[in-house]
Short mmCIF file of C-alpha atoms in Angstrom, two decimals:
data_model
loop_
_atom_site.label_atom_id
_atom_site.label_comp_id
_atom_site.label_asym_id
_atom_site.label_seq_id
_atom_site.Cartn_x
_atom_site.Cartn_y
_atom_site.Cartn_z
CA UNK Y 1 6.35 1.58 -97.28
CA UNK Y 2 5.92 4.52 -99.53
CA UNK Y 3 9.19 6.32 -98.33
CA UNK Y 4 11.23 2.97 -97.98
CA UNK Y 5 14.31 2.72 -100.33
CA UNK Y 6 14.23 -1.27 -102.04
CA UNK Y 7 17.26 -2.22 -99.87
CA UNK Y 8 15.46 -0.61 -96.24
CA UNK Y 9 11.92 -2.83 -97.42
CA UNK Y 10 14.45 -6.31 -97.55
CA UNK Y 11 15.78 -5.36 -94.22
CA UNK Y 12 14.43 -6.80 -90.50
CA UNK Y 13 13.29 -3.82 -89.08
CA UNK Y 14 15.75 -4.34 -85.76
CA UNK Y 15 18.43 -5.91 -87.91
CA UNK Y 16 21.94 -5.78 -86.72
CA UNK Y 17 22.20 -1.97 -89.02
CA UNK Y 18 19.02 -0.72 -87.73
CA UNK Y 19 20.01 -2.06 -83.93
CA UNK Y 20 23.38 -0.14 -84.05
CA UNK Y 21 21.49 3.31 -84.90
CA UNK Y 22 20.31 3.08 -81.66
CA UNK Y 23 23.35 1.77 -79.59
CA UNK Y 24 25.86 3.47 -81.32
CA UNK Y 25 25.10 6.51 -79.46
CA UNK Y 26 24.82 5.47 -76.20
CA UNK Y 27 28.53 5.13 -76.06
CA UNK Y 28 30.89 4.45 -78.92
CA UNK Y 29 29.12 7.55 -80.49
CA UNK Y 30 27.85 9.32 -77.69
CA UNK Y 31 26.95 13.27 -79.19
CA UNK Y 32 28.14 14.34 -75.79
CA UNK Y 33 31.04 12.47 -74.84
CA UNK Y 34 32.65 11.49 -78.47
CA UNK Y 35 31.55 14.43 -80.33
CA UNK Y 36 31.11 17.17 -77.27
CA UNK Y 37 27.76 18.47 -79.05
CA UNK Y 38 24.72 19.90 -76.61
CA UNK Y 39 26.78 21.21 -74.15
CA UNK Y 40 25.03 24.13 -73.17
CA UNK Y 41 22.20 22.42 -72.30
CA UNK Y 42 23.42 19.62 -70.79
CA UNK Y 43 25.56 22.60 -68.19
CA UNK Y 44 22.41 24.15 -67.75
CA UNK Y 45 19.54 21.81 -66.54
CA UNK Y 46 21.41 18.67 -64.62
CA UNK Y 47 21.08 20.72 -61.34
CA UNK Y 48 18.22 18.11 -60.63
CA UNK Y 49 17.40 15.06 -62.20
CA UNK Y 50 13.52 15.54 -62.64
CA UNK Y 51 14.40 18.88 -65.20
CA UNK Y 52 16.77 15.99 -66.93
CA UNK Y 53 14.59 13.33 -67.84
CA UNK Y 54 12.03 15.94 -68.48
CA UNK Y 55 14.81 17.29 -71.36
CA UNK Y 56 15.62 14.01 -72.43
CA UNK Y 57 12.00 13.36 -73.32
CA UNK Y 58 11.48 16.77 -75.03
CA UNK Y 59 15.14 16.14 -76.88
CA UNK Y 60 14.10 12.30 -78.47
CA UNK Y 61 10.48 13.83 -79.40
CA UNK Y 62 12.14 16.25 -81.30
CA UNK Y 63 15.13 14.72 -82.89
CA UNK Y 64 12.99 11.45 -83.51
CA UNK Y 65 10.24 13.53 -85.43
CA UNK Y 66 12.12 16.15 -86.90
CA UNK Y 67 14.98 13.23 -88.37
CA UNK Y 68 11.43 11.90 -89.70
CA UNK Y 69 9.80 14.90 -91.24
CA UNK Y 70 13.21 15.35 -92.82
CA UNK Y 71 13.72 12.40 -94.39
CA UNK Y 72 10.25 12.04 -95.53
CA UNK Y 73 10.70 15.56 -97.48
CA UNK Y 74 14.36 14.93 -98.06
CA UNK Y 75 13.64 14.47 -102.11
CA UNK Y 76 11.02 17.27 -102.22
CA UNK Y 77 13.08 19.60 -100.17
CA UNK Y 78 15.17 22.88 -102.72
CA UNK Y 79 18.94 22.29 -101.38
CA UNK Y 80 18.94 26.10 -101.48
CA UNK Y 81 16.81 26.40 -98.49
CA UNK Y 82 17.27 23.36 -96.82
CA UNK Y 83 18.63 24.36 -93.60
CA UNK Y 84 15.84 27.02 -93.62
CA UNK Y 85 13.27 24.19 -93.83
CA UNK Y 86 15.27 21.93 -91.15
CA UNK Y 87 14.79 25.29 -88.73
CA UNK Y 88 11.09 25.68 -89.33
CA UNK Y 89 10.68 21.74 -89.26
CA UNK Y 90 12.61 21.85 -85.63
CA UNK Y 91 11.55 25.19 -84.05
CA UNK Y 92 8.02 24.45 -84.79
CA UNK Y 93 8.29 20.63 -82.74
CA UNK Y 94 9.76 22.46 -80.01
CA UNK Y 95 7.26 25.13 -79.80
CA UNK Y 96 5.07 22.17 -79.99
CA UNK Y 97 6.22 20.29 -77.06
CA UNK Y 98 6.78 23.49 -75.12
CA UNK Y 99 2.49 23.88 -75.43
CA UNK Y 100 2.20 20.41 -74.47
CA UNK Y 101 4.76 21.02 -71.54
CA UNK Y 102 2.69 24.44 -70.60
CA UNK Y 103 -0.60 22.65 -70.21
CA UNK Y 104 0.23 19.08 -69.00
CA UNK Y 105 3.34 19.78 -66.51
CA UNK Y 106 3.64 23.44 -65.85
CA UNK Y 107 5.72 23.46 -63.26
CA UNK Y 108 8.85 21.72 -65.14
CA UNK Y 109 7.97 24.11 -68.26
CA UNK Y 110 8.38 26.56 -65.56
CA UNK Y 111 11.66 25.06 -64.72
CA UNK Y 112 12.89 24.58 -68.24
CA UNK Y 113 11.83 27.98 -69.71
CA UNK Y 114 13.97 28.84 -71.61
CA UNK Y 115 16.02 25.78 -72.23
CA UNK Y 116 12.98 23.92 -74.01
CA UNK Y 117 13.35 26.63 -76.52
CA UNK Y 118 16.83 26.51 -76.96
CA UNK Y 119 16.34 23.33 -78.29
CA UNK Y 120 16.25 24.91 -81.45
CA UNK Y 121 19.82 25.42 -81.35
CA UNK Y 122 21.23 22.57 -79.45
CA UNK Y 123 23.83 21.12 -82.54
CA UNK Y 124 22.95 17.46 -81.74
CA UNK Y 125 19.59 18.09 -83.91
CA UNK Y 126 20.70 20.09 -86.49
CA UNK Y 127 23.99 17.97 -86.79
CA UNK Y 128 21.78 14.63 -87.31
CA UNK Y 129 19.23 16.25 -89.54
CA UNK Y 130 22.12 17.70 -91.89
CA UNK Y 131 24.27 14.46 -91.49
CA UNK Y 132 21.63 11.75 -91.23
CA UNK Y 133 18.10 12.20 -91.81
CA UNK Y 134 19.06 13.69 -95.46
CA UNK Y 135 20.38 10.79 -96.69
CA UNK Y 136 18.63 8.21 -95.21
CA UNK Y 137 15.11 6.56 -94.71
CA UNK Y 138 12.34 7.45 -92.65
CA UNK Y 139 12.35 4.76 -90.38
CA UNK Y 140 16.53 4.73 -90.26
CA UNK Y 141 16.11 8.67 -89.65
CA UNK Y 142 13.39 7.71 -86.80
CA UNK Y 143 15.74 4.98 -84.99
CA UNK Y 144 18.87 7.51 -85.46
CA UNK Y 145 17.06 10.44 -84.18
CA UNK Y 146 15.31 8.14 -81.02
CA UNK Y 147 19.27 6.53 -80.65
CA UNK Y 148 21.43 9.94 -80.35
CA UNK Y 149 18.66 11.72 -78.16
CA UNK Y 150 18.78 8.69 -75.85
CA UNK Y 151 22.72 8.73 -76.05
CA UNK Y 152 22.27 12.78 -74.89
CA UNK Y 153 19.76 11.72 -72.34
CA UNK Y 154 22.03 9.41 -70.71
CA UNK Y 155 24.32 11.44 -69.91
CA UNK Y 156 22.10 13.81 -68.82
CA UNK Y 157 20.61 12.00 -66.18
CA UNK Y 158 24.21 10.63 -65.56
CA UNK Y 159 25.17 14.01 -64.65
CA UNK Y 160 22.48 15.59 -62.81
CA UNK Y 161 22.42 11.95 -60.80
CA UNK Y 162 25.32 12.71 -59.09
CA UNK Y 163 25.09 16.59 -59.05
CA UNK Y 164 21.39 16.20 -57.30
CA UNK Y 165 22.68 13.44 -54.90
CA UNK Y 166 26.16 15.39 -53.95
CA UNK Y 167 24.88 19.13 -54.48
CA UNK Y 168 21.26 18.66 -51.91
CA UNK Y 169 21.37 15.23 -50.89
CA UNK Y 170 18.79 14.39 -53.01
CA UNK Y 171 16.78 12.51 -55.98
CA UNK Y 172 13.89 13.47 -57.82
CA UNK Y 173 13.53 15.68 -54.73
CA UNK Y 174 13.42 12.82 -52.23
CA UNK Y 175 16.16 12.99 -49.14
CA UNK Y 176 18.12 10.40 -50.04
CA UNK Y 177 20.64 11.11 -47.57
CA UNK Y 178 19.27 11.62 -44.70
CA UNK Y 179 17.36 15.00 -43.49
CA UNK Y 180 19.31 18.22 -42.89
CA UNK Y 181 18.42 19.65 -40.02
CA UNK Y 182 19.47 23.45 -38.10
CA UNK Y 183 21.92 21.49 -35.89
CA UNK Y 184 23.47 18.09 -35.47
CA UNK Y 185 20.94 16.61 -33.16
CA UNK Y 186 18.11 17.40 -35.63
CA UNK Y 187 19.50 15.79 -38.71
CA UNK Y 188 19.55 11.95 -39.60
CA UNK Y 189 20.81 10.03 -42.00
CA UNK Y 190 24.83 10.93 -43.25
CA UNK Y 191 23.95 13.93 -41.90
CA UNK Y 192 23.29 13.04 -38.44
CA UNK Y 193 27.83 12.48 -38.88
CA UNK Y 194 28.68 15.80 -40.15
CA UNK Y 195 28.17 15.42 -43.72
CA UNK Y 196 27.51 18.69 -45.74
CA UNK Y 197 26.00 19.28 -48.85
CA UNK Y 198 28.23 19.88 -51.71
CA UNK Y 199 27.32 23.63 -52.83
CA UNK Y 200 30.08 23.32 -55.40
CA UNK Y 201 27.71 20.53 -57.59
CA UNK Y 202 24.68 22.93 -57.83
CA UNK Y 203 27.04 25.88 -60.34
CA UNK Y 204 27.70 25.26 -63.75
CA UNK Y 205 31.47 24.57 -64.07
CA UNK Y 206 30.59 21.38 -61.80
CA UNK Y 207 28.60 19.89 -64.96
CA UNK Y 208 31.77 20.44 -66.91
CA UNK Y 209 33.91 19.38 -64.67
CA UNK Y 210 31.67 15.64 -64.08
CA UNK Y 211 30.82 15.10 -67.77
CA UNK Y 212 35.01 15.62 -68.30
CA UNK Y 213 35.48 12.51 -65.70
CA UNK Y 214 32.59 10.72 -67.57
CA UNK Y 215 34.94 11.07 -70.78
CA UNK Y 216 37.66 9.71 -68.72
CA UNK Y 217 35.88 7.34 -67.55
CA UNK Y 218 34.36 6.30 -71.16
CA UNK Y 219 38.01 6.30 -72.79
CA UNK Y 220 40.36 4.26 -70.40
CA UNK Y 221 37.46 1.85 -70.70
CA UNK Y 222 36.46 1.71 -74.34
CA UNK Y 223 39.62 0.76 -76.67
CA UNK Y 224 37.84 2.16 -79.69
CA UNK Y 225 37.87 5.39 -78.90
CA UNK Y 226 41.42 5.57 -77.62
CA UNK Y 227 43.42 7.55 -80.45
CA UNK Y 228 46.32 6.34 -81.65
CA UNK K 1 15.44 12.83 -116.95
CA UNK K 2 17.47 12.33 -113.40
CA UNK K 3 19.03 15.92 -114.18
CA UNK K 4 15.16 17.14 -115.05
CA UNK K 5 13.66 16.67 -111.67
CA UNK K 6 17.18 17.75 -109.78
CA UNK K 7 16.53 20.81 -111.67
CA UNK K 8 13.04 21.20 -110.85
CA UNK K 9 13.61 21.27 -107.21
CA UNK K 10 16.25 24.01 -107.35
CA UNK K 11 13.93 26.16 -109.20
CA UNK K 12 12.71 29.58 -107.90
CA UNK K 13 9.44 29.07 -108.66
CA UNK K 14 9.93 25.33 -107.08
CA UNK K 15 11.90 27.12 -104.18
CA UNK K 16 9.04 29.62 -103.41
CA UNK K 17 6.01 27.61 -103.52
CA UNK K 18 7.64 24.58 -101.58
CA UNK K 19 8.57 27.71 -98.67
CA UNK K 20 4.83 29.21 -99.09
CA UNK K 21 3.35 25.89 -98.62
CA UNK K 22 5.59 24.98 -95.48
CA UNK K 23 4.71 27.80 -94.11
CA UNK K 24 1.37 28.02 -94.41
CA UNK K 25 1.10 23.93 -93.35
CA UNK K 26 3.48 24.54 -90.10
CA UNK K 27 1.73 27.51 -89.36
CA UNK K 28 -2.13 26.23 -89.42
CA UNK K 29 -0.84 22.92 -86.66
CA UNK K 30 1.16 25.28 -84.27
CA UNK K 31 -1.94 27.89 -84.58
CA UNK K 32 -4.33 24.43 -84.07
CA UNK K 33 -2.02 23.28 -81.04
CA UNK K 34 -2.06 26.66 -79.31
CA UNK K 35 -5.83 27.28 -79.20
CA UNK K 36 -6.75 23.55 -78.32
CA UNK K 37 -4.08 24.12 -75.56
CA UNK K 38 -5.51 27.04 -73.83
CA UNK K 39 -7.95 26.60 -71.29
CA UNK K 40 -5.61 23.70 -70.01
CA UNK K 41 -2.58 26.36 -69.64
CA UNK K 42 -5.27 28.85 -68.66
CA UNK K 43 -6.43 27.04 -65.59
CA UNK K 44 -2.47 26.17 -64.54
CA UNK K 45 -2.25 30.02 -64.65
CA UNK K 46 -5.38 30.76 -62.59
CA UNK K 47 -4.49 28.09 -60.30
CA UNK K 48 -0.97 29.39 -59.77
CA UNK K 49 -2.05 33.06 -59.33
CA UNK K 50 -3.85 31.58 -56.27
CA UNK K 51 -1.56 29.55 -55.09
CA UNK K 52 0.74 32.87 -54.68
CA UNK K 53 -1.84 34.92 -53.29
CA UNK K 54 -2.00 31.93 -50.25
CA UNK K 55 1.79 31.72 -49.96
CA UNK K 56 1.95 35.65 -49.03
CA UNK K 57 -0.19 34.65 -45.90
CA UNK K 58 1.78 31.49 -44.91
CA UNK K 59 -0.51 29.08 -46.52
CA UNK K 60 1.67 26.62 -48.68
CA UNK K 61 -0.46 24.17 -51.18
CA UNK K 62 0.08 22.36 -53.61
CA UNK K 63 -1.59 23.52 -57.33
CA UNK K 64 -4.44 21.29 -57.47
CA UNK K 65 -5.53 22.53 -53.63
CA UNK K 66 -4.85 25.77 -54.57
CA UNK K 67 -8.51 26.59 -55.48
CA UNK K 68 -10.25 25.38 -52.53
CA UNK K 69 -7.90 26.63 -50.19
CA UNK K 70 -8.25 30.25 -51.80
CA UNK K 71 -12.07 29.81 -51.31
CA UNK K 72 -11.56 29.23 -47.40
CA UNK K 73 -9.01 32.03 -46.86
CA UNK K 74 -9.74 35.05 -48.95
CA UNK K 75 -12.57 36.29 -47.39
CA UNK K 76 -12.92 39.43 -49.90
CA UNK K 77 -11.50 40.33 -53.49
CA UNK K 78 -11.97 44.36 -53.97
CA UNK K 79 -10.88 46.45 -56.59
CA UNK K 80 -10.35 49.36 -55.95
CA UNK K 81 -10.01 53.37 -57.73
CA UNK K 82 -7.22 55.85 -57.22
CA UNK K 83 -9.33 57.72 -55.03
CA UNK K 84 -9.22 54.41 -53.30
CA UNK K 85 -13.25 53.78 -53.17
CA UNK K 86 -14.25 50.47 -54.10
CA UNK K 87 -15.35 49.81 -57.54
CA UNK K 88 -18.27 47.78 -58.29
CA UNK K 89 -18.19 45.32 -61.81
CA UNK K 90 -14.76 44.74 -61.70
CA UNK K 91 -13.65 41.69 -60.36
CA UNK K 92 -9.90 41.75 -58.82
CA UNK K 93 -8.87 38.36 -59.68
CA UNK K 94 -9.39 38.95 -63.47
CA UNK K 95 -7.54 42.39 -63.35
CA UNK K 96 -4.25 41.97 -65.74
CA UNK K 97 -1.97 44.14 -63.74
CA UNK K 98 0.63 43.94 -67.26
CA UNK K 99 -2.38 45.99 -68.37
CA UNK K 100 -3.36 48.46 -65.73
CA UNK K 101 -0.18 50.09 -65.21
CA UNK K 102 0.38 51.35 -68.92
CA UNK K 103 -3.02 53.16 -68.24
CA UNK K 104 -3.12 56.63 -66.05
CA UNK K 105 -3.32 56.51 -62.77
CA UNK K 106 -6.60 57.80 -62.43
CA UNK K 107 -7.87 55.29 -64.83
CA UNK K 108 -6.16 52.09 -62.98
CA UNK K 109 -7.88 49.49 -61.04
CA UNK K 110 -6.22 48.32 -58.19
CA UNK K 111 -7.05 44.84 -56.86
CA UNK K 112 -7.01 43.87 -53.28
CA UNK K 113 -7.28 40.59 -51.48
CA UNK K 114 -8.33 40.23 -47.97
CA UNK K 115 -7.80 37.12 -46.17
CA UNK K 116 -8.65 35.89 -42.81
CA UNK K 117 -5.96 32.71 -41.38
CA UNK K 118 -7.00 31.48 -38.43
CA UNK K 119 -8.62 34.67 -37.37
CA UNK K 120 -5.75 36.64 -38.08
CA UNK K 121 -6.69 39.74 -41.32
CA UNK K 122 -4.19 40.18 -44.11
CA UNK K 123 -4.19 42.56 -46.96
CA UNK K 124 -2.58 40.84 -50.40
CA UNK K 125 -1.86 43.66 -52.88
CA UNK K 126 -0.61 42.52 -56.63
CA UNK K 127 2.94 43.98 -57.38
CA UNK K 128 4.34 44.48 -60.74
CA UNK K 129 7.03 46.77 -62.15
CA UNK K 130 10.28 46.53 -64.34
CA UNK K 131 13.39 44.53 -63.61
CA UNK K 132 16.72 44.51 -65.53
CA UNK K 133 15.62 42.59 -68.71
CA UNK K 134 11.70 42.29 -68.10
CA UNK K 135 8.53 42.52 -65.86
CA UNK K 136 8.91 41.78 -62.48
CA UNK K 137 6.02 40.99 -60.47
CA UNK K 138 4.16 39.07 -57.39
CA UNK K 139 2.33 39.48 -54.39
CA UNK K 140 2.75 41.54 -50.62
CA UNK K 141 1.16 40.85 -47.39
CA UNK K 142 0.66 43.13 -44.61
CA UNK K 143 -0.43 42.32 -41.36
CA UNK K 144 -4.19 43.76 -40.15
CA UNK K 145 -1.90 47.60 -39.04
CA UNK K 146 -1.07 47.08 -42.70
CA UNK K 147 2.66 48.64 -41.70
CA UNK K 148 4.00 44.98 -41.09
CA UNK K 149 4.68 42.82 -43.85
CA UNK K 150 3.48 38.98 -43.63
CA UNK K 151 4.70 37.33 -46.62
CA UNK K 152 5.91 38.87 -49.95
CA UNK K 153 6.30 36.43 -53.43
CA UNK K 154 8.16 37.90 -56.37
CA UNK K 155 8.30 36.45 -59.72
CA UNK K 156 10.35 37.28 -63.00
CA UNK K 157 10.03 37.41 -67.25
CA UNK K 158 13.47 37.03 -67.77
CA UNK K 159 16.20 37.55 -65.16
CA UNK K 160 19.52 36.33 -65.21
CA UNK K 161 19.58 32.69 -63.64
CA UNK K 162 21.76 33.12 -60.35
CA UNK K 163 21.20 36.82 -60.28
CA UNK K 164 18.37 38.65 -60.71
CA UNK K 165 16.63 35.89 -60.66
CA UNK K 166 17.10 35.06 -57.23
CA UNK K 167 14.15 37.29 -56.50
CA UNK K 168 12.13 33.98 -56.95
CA UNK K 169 13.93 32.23 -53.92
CA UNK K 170 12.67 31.94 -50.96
CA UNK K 171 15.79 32.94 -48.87
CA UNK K 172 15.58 36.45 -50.15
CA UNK K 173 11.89 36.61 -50.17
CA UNK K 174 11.92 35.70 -46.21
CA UNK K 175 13.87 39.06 -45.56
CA UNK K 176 11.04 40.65 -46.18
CA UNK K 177 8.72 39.21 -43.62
CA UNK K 178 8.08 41.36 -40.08
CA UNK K 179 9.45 43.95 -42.25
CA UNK K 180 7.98 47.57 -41.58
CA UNK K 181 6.58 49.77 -44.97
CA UNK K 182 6.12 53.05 -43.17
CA UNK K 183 9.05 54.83 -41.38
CA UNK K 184 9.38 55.97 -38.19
CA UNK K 185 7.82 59.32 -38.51
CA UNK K 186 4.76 57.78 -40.84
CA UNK K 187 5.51 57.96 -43.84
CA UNK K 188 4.89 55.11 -46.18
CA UNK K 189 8.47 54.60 -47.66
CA UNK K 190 8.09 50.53 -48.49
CA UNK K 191 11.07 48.69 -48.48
CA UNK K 192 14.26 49.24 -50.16
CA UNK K 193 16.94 47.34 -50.44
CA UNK K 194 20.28 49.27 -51.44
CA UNK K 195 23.91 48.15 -51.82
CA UNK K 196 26.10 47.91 -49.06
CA UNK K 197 24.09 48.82 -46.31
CA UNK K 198 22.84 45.51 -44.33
CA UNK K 199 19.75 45.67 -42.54
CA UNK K 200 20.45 45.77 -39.34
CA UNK K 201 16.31 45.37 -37.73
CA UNK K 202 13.20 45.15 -38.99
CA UNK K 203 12.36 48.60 -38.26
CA UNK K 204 15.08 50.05 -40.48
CA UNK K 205 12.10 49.59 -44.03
CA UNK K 206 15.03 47.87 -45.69
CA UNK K 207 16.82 44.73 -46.45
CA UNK K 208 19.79 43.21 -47.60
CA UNK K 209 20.26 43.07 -51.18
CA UNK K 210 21.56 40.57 -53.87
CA UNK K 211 25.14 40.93 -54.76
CA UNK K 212 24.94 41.28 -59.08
CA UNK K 213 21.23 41.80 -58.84
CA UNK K 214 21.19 45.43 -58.17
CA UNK K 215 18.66 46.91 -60.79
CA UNK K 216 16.43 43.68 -60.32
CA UNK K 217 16.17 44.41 -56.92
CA UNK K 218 16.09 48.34 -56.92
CA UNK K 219 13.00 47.70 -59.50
CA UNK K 220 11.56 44.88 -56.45
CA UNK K 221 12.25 48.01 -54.16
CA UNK K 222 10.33 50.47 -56.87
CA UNK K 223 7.54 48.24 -57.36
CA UNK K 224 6.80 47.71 -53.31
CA UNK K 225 6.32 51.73 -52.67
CA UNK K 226 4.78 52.56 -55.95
CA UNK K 227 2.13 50.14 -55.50
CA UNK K 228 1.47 50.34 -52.22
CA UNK K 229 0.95 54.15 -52.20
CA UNK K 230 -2.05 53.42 -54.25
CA UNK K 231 -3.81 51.55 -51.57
CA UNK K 232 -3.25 54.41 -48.80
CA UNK K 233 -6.50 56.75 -49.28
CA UNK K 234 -8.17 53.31 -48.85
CA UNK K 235 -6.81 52.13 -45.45
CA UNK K 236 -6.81 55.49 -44.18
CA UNK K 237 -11.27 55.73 -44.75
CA UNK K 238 -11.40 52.26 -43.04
CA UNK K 239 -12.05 52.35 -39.13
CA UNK K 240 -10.90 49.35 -37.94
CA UNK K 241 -7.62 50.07 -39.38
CA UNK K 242 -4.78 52.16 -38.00
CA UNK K 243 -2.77 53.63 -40.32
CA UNK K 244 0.35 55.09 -39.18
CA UNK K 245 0.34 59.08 -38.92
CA UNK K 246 -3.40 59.29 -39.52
#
């Protein structure tokens, strides 16, 4: 209660304002699809869908507890070196969950290397720590930060869905399609009818190219974000 | 008094000690995280390292197998000096090959796994050299005439996704098995792998390369016949094995 403005203390804590922090950003305010933040990241590590989730998670455990740290501090904090403090506040939670990642699931740290890191400078964080967390309560900051990172997640695992599935036939690694075998006789599934693997789905440009149909997608169908 | 305590925290002084005290506070938990951490990541190391050393010889295993597995197929772990006698007090699995090779030559240790699969003898020797942006390293196989390779496993610091990094794959590392380190006229040579020339047999002590990947490779090329050398004056004082041009 100590951090809670007089107004925040009145207020349910999933009121209709506190309930919108979180579904705002999964799709009228989606950080990738409305505001084309995290990109990088998002091209990088939706090859397969177990390296997504495993980002997602890292992502909302950082932009949940940094927004919090943040907001906590945000009347203590010397505007002069505020974005200073929001770096230490954020690289420190990632180098955080990059130990936890090294010692409890090494091979998807393995995976991730570097990209766990360059969480540092994915914009979504930074954005809603500058935009958001400074202004706001701690529990506000908390919901915003757990809302956006979940809105990022999505698409995500959105996008490495259908890369994983089209690119090698699979999900979290399971044969989904059917096994690929040397020759026609050996395979099953779609296979087994002449279906080949999509090589284009495993490069880059093909996460580009699927989260620009999932803006499409999310325009022609949401009138809100159609500009006039 | 609102303009007071806006002022205060835009003060140097304010402005220093809140940055000394940040520091100092972030610091101590990331230093507290990292040691309680450890042995965890420690053991996923260890347990990795063995699982790479089995993978050379054909035995795949998951990482929580890895251990007993290793117990049942490396019969011996040797280190060895450069005048390739075996050293007593040094154990090979807790050589840091990162290490070693910034010493001399005479002053190295070189480690050496033997493994027996299914009655079959393999020698495992540790790799490690320099790639484009980092250390390259991993693990080579020969067969018991210790001219044939078995299995190789390379590993990277930091090479370019899609390039150099393709080292790690297991398409490219398959070129390498059946491969021959010693040319035809007995001379250990190891295995190269140079641009635009495709290996045509396996008798030929070279492979086809990566297209973009050239210095990673030339350094996987590097690493194969500068380590290997090492282990020669040993395999040439065994008996039971036949080293070419002996």
């Amino acid at each position: 209660m100590l951090f809670l403005s007089n107004n925040e203390e009145r207020e349910h804590f999933l009121s209709k304002k506190n309930r919108k922090l979180l579904t705002d950003p999964l799709d009228d305010n989606n950080p990738i699809t409305v505001q084309v933040l995290g990109i990088c990241s998002a091209l990088a590590i939706t090859v397969q869908l177990e390296p997504a989730v495993v980002m997602a998670i890292a992502v909302t455990a950082v932009m949940a507890f940094s927004n919090m740290i943040i907001s906590m501090l945000r009347n203590m904090i010397p505007s002069r070196i505020r974005i200073i403090v929001q770096l230490v506040v954020v690289a420190s939670l990632v180098a955080l969950v990059d130990q936890v990642l090294r010692a409890y699931a090494y091979d998807v740290s393995k995976q991730l290397s570097v990209f766990i890191g360059l969480i540092i400078t994915n914009c979504i964080v930074m954005g809603r720590l500058e935009a958001f967390a400074l202004g706001n309560g701690v529990y506000k900051s908390f919901l915003d930060g757990i809302g956006n990172a979940a809105g990022y997640g999505l698409i995500l695992i959105i996008v490495a869905f259908f890369r994983e599935l089209l690119g090698s036939g699979k999900l979290f690694g399971y044969e989904i399609l059917g096994h690929k075998g040397a020759t026609l006789a050996e395979s099953s599934g779609l296979y087994a009818w002449g279906y080949e693997n999509n090589g284009l789905m495993l490069l880059s440009p093909m996460a580009l190219i699927v989260v620009g149909i999932l803006i499409w997608v999310q325009r022609s169908r949401n009138r809100k974000l159609i500009e006039a | 008094m609102e303009q007071k305590s806006v002022n205060k925290t835009n003060s140097n002084a304010y402005t220093f000690i809140f940055a000394i005290v940040m520091v100092v506070v972030v610091g101590s938990i990331l230093a507290f995280a990292a040691t309680s951490l450890q042995p965890t990541q420690y053991e996923n190391m260890r347990q990795e390292k063995m699982q790479n050393i089995l993978a050379t010889v054909g035995v795949e295993t998951e990482r929580s197998e890895a251990e007993g597995l290793y117990r049942q197929y490396i019969t011996e772990e040797i280190v060895l000096d450069s005048n390739g006698d075996v050293k007593e007090g040094v154990k090979a699995f807790d050589v840091d090959l990162a290490k070693e090779i910034k010493r001399k030559k005479e002053e190295q240790n070189f480690p050496l796994y033997i493994a027996d699969v299914d009655g079959e003898k393999f020698y495992i020797i540790p790799l490690r050299g320099a790639g484009l942006w980092n250390a390259i390293f991993g693990y080579i196989a020969l067969k018991d005439d210790v001219n044939t390779v078995k299995g190789v496993v390379f590993d990277h610091l930091g090479e370019t996704p899609g390039l150099g990094a393709e080292i790690t794959q297991v398409w490219f590392q398959e070129r390498y098995a059946d491969e021959k380190v010693f040319d035809e006229s007995g001379n250990l040579v190891g295995i190269s792998a140079p641009k635009g020339a495709p290996s045509t047999s396996k008798d030929d002590n070279r492979v086809d390369a990566i297209s973009g990947a050239t210095i990673t490779v030339d350094g996987v090329s590097e690493m194969i016949s500068e380590r290997l050398q090492h282990y020669l004056a040993y395999f040439k004082a065994q008996s039971d094995i036949n080293v070419p041009n002996n």
